[in-house]
XYZ file of C-alpha atoms in Angstrom:
567
model
C -0.031 0.040 -0.151
C 1.484 3.293 -1.174
C 0.178 6.434 0.667
C 2.811 9.188 -0.092
C 1.773 12.661 0.606
C -1.406 11.539 2.372
C -2.294 13.361 5.651
C -4.337 12.594 8.735
C -5.590 9.099 8.074
C -5.607 5.758 10.007
C -4.722 2.153 8.695
C -5.756 -0.335 11.417
C -6.635 -4.076 12.074
C -5.485 -5.114 8.638
C -3.414 -8.274 7.394
C -0.994 -7.747 4.583
C 1.159 -10.720 3.435
C 3.743 -11.858 0.895
C 4.119 -8.480 -0.777
C 6.880 -8.153 -3.404
C 7.558 -4.453 -2.220
C 7.276 -2.862 1.001
C 3.884 -3.603 2.778
C 3.140 0.054 3.852
C 4.944 2.956 2.093
C 4.594 6.422 3.158
C 8.271 7.498 2.486
C 10.394 7.440 -0.536
C 13.421 9.383 -1.479
C 12.768 12.726 -3.232
C 9.084 12.451 -2.789
C 6.592 14.018 -0.366
C 6.149 12.026 2.759
C 2.943 11.181 4.476
C 2.295 12.965 7.677
C 0.305 12.404 10.856
C -0.552 8.855 9.841
C -1.924 6.316 12.488
C -0.928 2.814 11.754
C -1.847 0.323 14.460
C -2.804 -3.111 15.182
C -1.908 -4.631 11.687
C -0.205 -7.929 10.847
C 2.330 -7.824 8.133
C 3.829 -10.971 7.002
C 6.547 -11.583 4.337
C 7.200 -8.073 3.107
C 9.652 -8.115 0.158
C 10.250 -11.698 0.631
C 8.630 -14.979 -0.586
C 6.474 -17.184 1.877
C 9.357 -19.566 2.681
C 11.074 -18.600 5.904
C 14.127 -20.712 5.014
C 14.498 -19.370 1.504
C 13.335 -15.730 1.577
C 14.964 -14.523 -1.726
C 12.710 -12.318 -3.692
C 14.841 -9.371 -5.077
C 15.623 -7.524 -7.281
C 13.089 -5.275 -6.009
C 13.445 -1.917 -3.991
C 13.044 -2.530 -0.198
C 13.144 0.254 2.345
C 11.099 -0.983 5.276
C 8.114 -3.207 5.784
C 6.346 -0.302 7.307
C 7.256 3.338 6.899
C 4.583 5.665 7.774
C 6.102 9.044 7.082
C 6.470 11.934 9.395
C 4.761 12.566 12.760
C 3.147 9.180 12.603
C 1.889 6.931 15.296
C 2.936 3.362 14.735
C 1.441 1.271 17.559
C 0.656 -2.351 18.216
C 1.645 -3.855 14.750
C 3.107 -7.419 14.248
C 5.808 -7.629 11.604
C 7.159 -10.913 10.589
C 9.745 -11.778 7.803
C 11.076 -8.372 6.424
C 13.405 -8.269 3.517
C 15.149 -5.077 5.057
C 14.038 -2.933 7.889
C 10.998 -3.751 9.758
C 9.862 -0.139 10.894
C 11.166 3.069 9.733
C 10.373 6.093 11.864
C 10.596 9.346 10.241
C 10.720 12.898 12.151
C 8.474 13.307 15.083
C 7.068 9.786 14.965
C 5.916 7.588 17.908
C 6.763 3.924 17.411
C 5.275 1.947 20.265
C 4.063 -1.541 21.200
C 5.026 -3.173 18.139
C 6.518 -6.756 17.730
C 9.272 -7.043 14.925
C 10.337 -10.681 14.144
C 12.887 -11.848 11.512
C 13.940 -8.637 9.714
C 16.969 -7.906 7.221
C 16.469 -11.465 5.876
C 17.626 -10.297 2.389
C 19.644 -7.013 2.784
C 22.098 -6.052 5.410
C 22.969 -2.867 7.258
C 19.537 -2.244 8.554
C 17.457 -2.812 11.577
C 14.358 -4.161 13.282
C 13.391 -0.359 13.865
C 15.477 2.293 12.031
C 15.452 6.257 12.573
C 17.528 9.020 10.974
C 17.807 12.699 10.632
C 18.788 15.466 12.947
C 16.164 16.850 15.301
C 14.062 13.759 14.867
C 12.600 14.015 18.381
C 10.842 10.627 18.028
C 9.868 7.993 20.710
C 10.544 4.362 20.316
C 9.032 2.552 23.283
C 7.786 -0.821 24.462
C 8.566 -2.666 21.172
C 9.872 -6.295 21.067
C 12.476 -6.900 18.380
C 13.654 -10.454 17.791
C 15.914 -11.881 15.177
C 17.606 -9.473 13.110
C 19.695 -11.623 10.694
C 21.486 -9.637 8.027
C 23.020 -10.994 4.733
C 26.601 -11.046 3.468
C 25.667 -11.405 -0.311
C 27.661 -8.840 -2.364
C 29.481 -7.440 0.700
C 33.394 -7.243 0.707
C 33.487 -8.573 4.227
C 31.892 -11.769 5.503
C 30.156 -10.406 8.503
C 26.655 -9.005 8.846
C 25.675 -5.728 10.293
C 22.064 -6.173 11.590
C 20.708 -3.950 14.394
C 17.792 -4.172 16.632
C 17.134 -0.410 17.070
C 19.342 1.566 14.648
C 19.975 5.339 15.347
C 21.675 6.136 12.017
C 23.537 9.282 10.497
C 23.191 12.396 12.578
C 19.898 11.168 14.476
C 19.265 13.451 17.413
C 16.440 13.925 19.984
C 14.954 10.476 19.842
C 14.154 8.540 23.058
C 14.630 4.806 23.039
C 12.864 3.337 26.072
C 11.559 0.050 27.592
C 12.191 -1.866 24.536
C 13.531 -5.467 24.307
C 15.980 -6.535 21.740
C 17.317 -10.135 21.221
C 19.335 -11.912 18.525
C 20.672 -8.959 16.468
C 24.104 -8.495 15.688
C 24.070 -5.333 17.916
C 20.960 -4.819 20.129
C 21.101 -0.919 19.625
C 23.552 0.981 17.317
C 24.305 4.686 17.615
C 25.886 5.703 14.443
C 27.099 9.422 14.223
C 24.171 10.209 16.405
C 23.940 12.801 19.256
C 21.780 14.066 22.243
C 19.538 10.819 22.309
C 18.170 9.008 25.303
C 18.438 5.311 25.713
C 16.767 4.096 28.866
C 15.196 1.131 30.544
C 15.810 -1.305 27.766
C 16.465 -4.959 27.921
C 19.277 -5.957 25.489
C 19.633 -9.792 25.462
C 21.866 -12.176 23.701
C 22.707 -10.138 20.745
C 25.274 -11.565 18.780
C 28.159 -9.003 18.896
C 27.474 -6.182 21.293
C 24.422 -5.178 23.141
C 25.088 -1.415 22.592
C 27.442 -0.197 19.907
C 28.514 3.418 19.280
C 30.166 3.800 15.921
C 31.738 7.268 15.039
C 33.183 7.784 11.480
C 31.851 11.388 10.825
C 32.553 14.753 12.084
C 30.342 16.668 9.619
C 28.556 18.691 12.388
C 31.108 18.600 15.057
C 34.906 18.720 14.298
C 35.683 16.433 17.377
C 33.197 13.785 15.998
C 29.411 13.602 15.645
C 28.641 11.291 18.559
C 28.141 13.147 21.905
C 25.551 13.925 24.519
C 23.758 10.698 24.694
C 22.162 9.463 27.756
C 22.579 5.815 28.647
C 20.422 4.837 31.834
C 18.577 2.115 33.423
C 19.276 -0.461 30.694
C 19.882 -4.143 31.389
C 22.807 -5.649 29.316
C 22.810 -9.412 28.997
C 25.342 -11.033 26.667
C 24.941 -14.821 26.346
C 28.474 -15.340 24.918
C 31.662 -13.933 26.660
C 31.580 -10.686 24.698
C 31.663 -7.038 26.097
C 28.152 -5.771 26.498
C 29.160 -2.080 25.131
C 31.424 -1.092 22.365
C 32.527 2.467 21.679
C 34.631 3.017 18.523
C 35.945 6.557 17.180
C 37.934 7.168 13.981
C 38.939 10.563 15.427
C 39.849 10.329 19.242
C 39.326 8.509 22.612
C 35.632 8.262 22.884
C 35.092 10.218 26.146
C 32.225 12.447 24.700
C 29.829 9.790 23.600
C 27.448 9.458 26.422
C 26.738 9.452 30.109
C 25.886 6.115 31.947
C 23.752 5.963 34.981
C 21.565 3.161 36.596
C 22.521 0.514 34.127
C 22.865 -3.132 34.996
C 25.539 -5.468 33.515
C 25.385 -9.180 33.622
C 28.574 -10.863 34.909
C 27.331 -14.364 34.202
C 29.558 -15.261 31.305
C 32.412 -12.702 31.329
C 33.849 -10.029 33.537
C 34.530 -7.520 30.731
C 31.661 -5.232 30.242
C 33.013 -2.580 27.703
C 35.507 -1.989 25.115
C 36.926 1.194 23.412
C 38.692 1.480 20.074
C 40.001 4.734 18.695
C 42.581 6.170 16.546
C 45.373 8.048 18.386
C 47.251 11.198 17.336
C 49.495 9.025 15.200
C 46.547 7.417 13.392
C 47.017 3.990 15.019
C 44.248 2.042 16.259
C 44.049 1.662 20.126
C 41.892 -0.964 21.815
C 41.064 -1.063 25.742
C 38.618 -3.512 27.190
C 37.260 -2.962 30.656
C 36.252 -5.135 33.578
C 33.170 -3.542 35.603
C 35.421 -1.807 38.160
C 37.650 -0.415 35.506
C 34.679 0.857 33.639
C 33.133 2.312 36.740
C 36.207 4.262 37.684
C 37.185 5.568 34.278
C 36.466 8.933 33.121
C 34.783 7.496 29.965
C 31.711 6.476 32.264
C 30.954 10.041 32.935
C 32.111 11.911 29.726
C 34.748 14.019 31.101
C 33.338 14.448 34.639
C 35.804 13.664 37.498
C 36.483 10.040 37.628
C 35.002 9.736 41.033
C 31.507 10.276 39.466
C 31.897 7.848 36.500
C 29.305 5.516 35.900
C 27.049 6.902 38.596
C 24.955 4.144 40.342
C 25.560 1.641 37.754
C 25.413 -2.007 38.953
C 27.377 -5.214 38.075
C 25.318 -8.209 38.303
C 26.985 -11.543 39.039
C 25.866 -14.459 40.983
C 26.023 -13.521 44.648
C 25.912 -17.062 46.087
C 26.717 -19.658 43.502
C 29.649 -20.288 41.159
C 28.967 -20.714 37.481
C 31.471 -23.550 36.874
C 33.677 -26.234 38.468
C 37.522 -26.573 37.868
C 37.709 -29.764 35.959
C 41.660 -30.231 35.421
C 45.075 -28.922 36.491
C 47.078 -26.096 35.439
C 48.252 -26.451 31.708
C 50.959 -23.797 32.100
C 52.623 -24.973 35.383
C 56.200 -23.352 34.671
C 57.649 -20.004 34.889
C 60.923 -21.150 33.371
C 62.785 -18.770 30.937
C 63.803 -20.901 27.850
C 64.374 -20.458 24.167
C 62.363 -23.472 23.588
C 58.661 -24.051 23.094
C 58.338 -24.907 26.891
C 59.614 -21.702 28.166
C 58.479 -18.144 28.521
C 59.939 -15.707 25.799
C 59.263 -12.138 24.460
C 59.008 -10.650 20.936
C 59.530 -7.230 19.450
C 59.738 -5.708 16.055
C 62.986 -4.156 16.968
C 66.461 -5.717 16.311
C 67.398 -6.183 19.710
C 65.182 -8.698 21.794
C 63.083 -7.490 24.690
C 64.861 -8.469 27.773
C 63.494 -11.187 29.976
C 64.596 -12.256 33.525
C 63.679 -14.026 36.587
C 62.442 -11.926 39.520
C 62.017 -12.271 43.171
C 58.262 -11.886 44.045
C 56.390 -11.987 47.363
C 54.872 -15.650 47.195
C 56.740 -17.418 44.441
C 59.194 -17.092 41.712
C 58.124 -14.782 38.743
C 59.399 -13.371 35.510
C 60.155 -9.872 34.300
C 59.831 -8.665 30.739
C 60.948 -5.342 29.837
C 60.162 -3.672 26.384
C 62.888 -3.354 23.851
C 63.306 -0.481 21.394
C 59.560 -1.054 20.134
C 56.301 -2.324 21.673
C 56.926 -5.825 23.130
C 55.066 -9.040 23.968
C 55.603 -11.580 26.765
C 54.860 -14.983 25.471
C 53.806 -18.070 27.598
C 54.995 -21.804 26.816
C 52.820 -23.482 24.232
C 49.804 -25.656 25.187
C 46.966 -27.416 23.538
C 43.214 -26.003 23.645
C 39.954 -27.738 22.542
C 37.288 -26.146 20.698
C 34.277 -25.221 22.806
C 36.084 -26.004 26.003
C 35.762 -23.227 28.758
C 39.123 -22.136 30.457
C 39.775 -19.964 33.505
C 42.880 -17.908 33.385
C 44.150 -16.269 36.492
C 47.760 -14.486 37.110
C 49.519 -12.081 39.358
C 50.612 -9.027 37.452
C 52.721 -6.006 38.358
C 53.316 -3.196 35.993
C 56.233 -0.907 36.140
C 54.198 2.224 36.353
C 50.478 3.175 37.323
C 48.091 3.581 34.531
C 50.202 1.071 32.312
C 47.719 -1.074 30.075
C 48.512 -4.682 29.338
C 46.705 -6.630 26.529
C 46.079 -10.241 27.223
C 44.999 -12.586 24.516
C 45.059 -16.360 24.162
C 45.971 -17.211 20.378
C 47.303 -19.621 18.131
C 50.906 -19.889 18.400
C 52.041 -20.234 14.559
C 53.690 -22.989 12.907
C 53.198 -24.104 9.241
C 50.733 -21.775 7.693
C 48.456 -21.482 10.882
C 49.050 -17.957 11.942
C 48.356 -16.189 15.129
C 44.555 -15.992 15.293
C 42.836 -15.347 18.632
C 41.333 -18.450 20.369
C 39.153 -16.272 22.654
C 37.663 -13.481 20.663
C 38.799 -9.917 21.634
C 41.747 -9.363 23.677
C 41.361 -8.438 27.415
C 42.954 -5.325 28.583
C 44.055 -4.633 32.384
C 45.545 -1.389 33.659
C 48.082 -1.693 36.423
C 48.743 0.679 39.164
C 52.478 -0.503 39.908
C 51.404 -3.018 42.722
C 50.929 -6.729 42.456
C 47.258 -7.469 41.586
C 45.560 -10.885 40.613
C 43.432 -10.895 37.645
C 41.052 -13.543 36.432
C 38.861 -14.194 33.551
C 36.978 -17.105 31.681
C 36.747 -17.751 27.952
C 35.536 -20.340 25.729
C 38.161 -21.659 23.007
C 36.993 -21.221 19.521
C 39.350 -23.672 17.831
C 41.211 -26.933 18.659
C 44.980 -26.311 18.665
C 47.148 -29.363 19.449
C 50.717 -28.490 20.649
C 53.462 -29.729 18.306
C 50.895 -31.310 15.927
C 52.850 -33.173 13.184
C 49.719 -32.994 10.830
C 48.943 -29.398 11.179
C 52.518 -28.086 12.098
C 50.833 -26.092 14.980
C 53.272 -25.002 17.527
C 50.374 -24.855 19.995
C 48.330 -22.204 21.665
C 50.026 -19.376 23.886
C 49.080 -16.455 26.049
C 50.359 -13.089 25.002
C 50.927 -10.151 27.376
C 51.271 -7.398 25.009
C 51.541 -3.674 24.576
C 54.461 -3.252 26.614
C 55.856 -0.024 25.445
C 59.637 1.130 25.541
C 60.557 2.073 29.015
C 57.897 -0.332 30.464
C 58.128 -3.665 32.106
C 55.709 -6.159 33.530
C 56.202 -8.936 36.066
C 54.111 -12.157 36.010
C 53.781 -14.222 39.134
C 51.723 -17.415 39.532
C 49.786 -18.089 36.351
C 46.752 -20.754 36.331
C 45.064 -21.839 32.917
C 42.716 -24.500 33.928
C 39.714 -26.148 32.099
C 36.469 -25.516 33.723
C 32.972 -27.062 33.320
C 30.748 -25.807 30.555
C 29.208 -22.481 31.629
C 26.333 -22.960 29.248
C 25.527 -26.365 30.974
C 25.646 -25.067 34.514
C 24.170 -21.747 33.818
C 20.939 -21.467 31.594
C 20.048 -17.900 30.764
C 16.604 -17.182 29.242
C 14.802 -14.104 28.003
C 11.095 -14.292 28.961
C 9.234 -11.668 27.065
C 5.633 -10.678 26.372
C 5.144 -8.887 23.057
C 1.368 -8.778 23.529
C -0.834 -5.710 24.467
C -2.213 -7.457 27.619
C -0.822 -9.251 30.563
C 0.427 -12.863 29.991
C 1.121 -15.938 32.083
C 4.364 -17.494 30.966
C 5.285 -20.992 31.665
C 8.870 -22.279 32.329
C 10.795 -22.427 29.167
C 12.318 -25.753 30.146
C 9.192 -27.384 31.222
C 9.292 -30.025 28.461
C 12.892 -30.729 27.670
C 14.660 -30.086 31.005
C 11.877 -29.730 33.823
C 14.593 -29.980 36.613
C 15.839 -26.437 35.629
C 12.504 -24.783 36.452
C 12.929 -24.857 40.211
C 16.394 -23.332 39.804
C 15.504 -20.249 37.692
C 15.883 -16.786 39.519
C 15.464 -13.203 38.150
C 18.591 -11.699 37.032
C 18.024 -8.352 38.506
C 16.843 -9.428 41.931
C 18.032 -13.049 42.239
C 14.681 -13.861 43.641
C 13.297 -17.322 42.715
C 10.861 -17.350 39.916
C 7.412 -18.869 40.439
C 5.834 -20.392 37.316
C 3.796 -19.405 35.532
C 5.386 -16.005 35.714
C 2.945 -12.934 35.103
C 4.391 -10.352 32.428
C 2.697 -7.126 31.780
C 2.259 -5.988 28.130
C 5.441 -5.565 26.277
C 7.343 -6.364 29.550
C 10.413 -8.806 29.705
C 12.522 -10.308 32.357
C 15.852 -12.244 32.124
C 16.060 -15.352 34.399
C 19.059 -17.705 34.991
C 19.717 -20.971 36.751
C 21.482 -21.133 40.067
C 23.063 -24.514 40.337
C 22.871 -25.494 44.145
C 25.962 -27.764 44.024
C 27.953 -24.762 43.208
C 27.496 -23.012 46.500
C 30.149 -20.132 46.750
C 29.824 -18.609 50.120
C 32.663 -16.095 49.618
C 31.552 -15.043 46.129
C 35.019 -15.475 44.490
C 33.833 -17.643 41.686
C 35.201 -20.914 42.959
C 32.628 -23.242 44.516
C 33.015 -24.120 48.247
C 33.609 -27.778 47.356
C 36.932 -26.624 45.467
C 37.836 -23.609 47.617
C 41.092 -23.963 49.646
C 40.692 -20.290 50.853
C 37.293 -19.823 52.197
C 36.379 -16.454 53.293
C 38.082 -14.417 50.473
C 37.709 -10.747 50.999
C 35.017 -9.611 48.428
C 36.340 -8.144 45.235
C 39.731 -10.065 45.179
C 40.497 -12.150 42.239
C 41.583 -15.670 43.236
C 43.478 -18.409 41.552
C 41.925 -21.924 40.678
C 42.140 -22.965 44.288
C 40.250 -19.858 45.551
C 43.206 -18.141 46.972
C 44.090 -14.449 46.445
């Protein structure tokens, strides 16, 4: 249905299915848009696609959005299923409320379940449920999709995004060169890359960059793989102007890393820093230039308070701190001609090693070891930097050999910032590949741990290091999004009632850690996140190691511990 240039009209309670073009079209480039439309309570299925959900091809044909109602529109209570490109496009001054968007971007990429654009848009996107934004790589130079749940694109400003639920997009919400928007009280769950992504590659309106002044408050960020919830990227400078953060909740069920920054420094080199929650909370970043003490005001890090999420299932696979030029010893690497010095050091509790940078950035490299694809591991280590504020990048990667290269086995590197004192650090990861040490078939040297980013004039010391296999976090911790896309309250049964009924009594609300009584009552457009607490993993001192394996009970809260539960 094409209603370009129409004014003051209503489309309601209709069903539109299997259209070759967009289902409802009130906006086209270079044409007068519809205005003040009311589009409510419609069912739109298969816009720009054929009727097969497994084979949605139907182009060539233009596709903008299944539903784009023009300017100052009210788009409420609609259900959209299987969109070739964007589900709902909201133009200036529109209210998009209470819609359910399922399976969008099936044919085209770089779109969203709900998409907005333009400066002084001043629209509202609220109480929508957006699920399964898929994306396609056909015709793209890179084999990765860019499919977004709610997309604030080029120079969008004045938009309020509140109380929405987004799941299974590449990025739950993307802010692309957009400024002065409010993102509040949303639930962003299980999005494949990040829950919230800021991408700045324009400075058309502001020489410093076109992302600034956004407010991020009261949101729940829940990754279901061990990836950072937030990612801020700028092609111009450190992203300190992007947003203020207040009252958000960050899940710590699968990773302690909550955020990552990437930016080009003054020399044009890319820099990457990841943040655990304490680092994020204390960084100036969290408050956009306000004093560090006020950063990330009243945000909360959610981690299980009484139960661990895994058991240690094996012994340390890097048991030595021996310095050796062979594959079973520690070594350094630098691009400079002279090697980076490596030496033994005297440390408080055990032998340790010290690596000083050479004439160029240097890396401290562990002995080689083997990894198994999809196996979870826990890495913990004692680290002291030579100076306060010194950043060290940690990555578990392939160690070369043959044609195998040095790809990461854990996803993005982890960054820690030292203060010149001994600190223990710990994190978990799932290996994304099997690498066998000294494999005669593949010629792999093995996997390794790199401590990188050691700049000239800097040094690091590593004390006790434990890399141990742990039980599957997915098996011990089931994480579920329970959502109600309907316009009235609903009773929701336990999601595992048929296949794993024993889980039902273990579910607790992630926000409150209170047990869930089934059926759960959810209000219209409401969602909750629940997860299982495995009673056999009781963790009285909340250090991540279950009591049954904890040699140092009563650890002070907040201290990182080794695989035996000792600081």
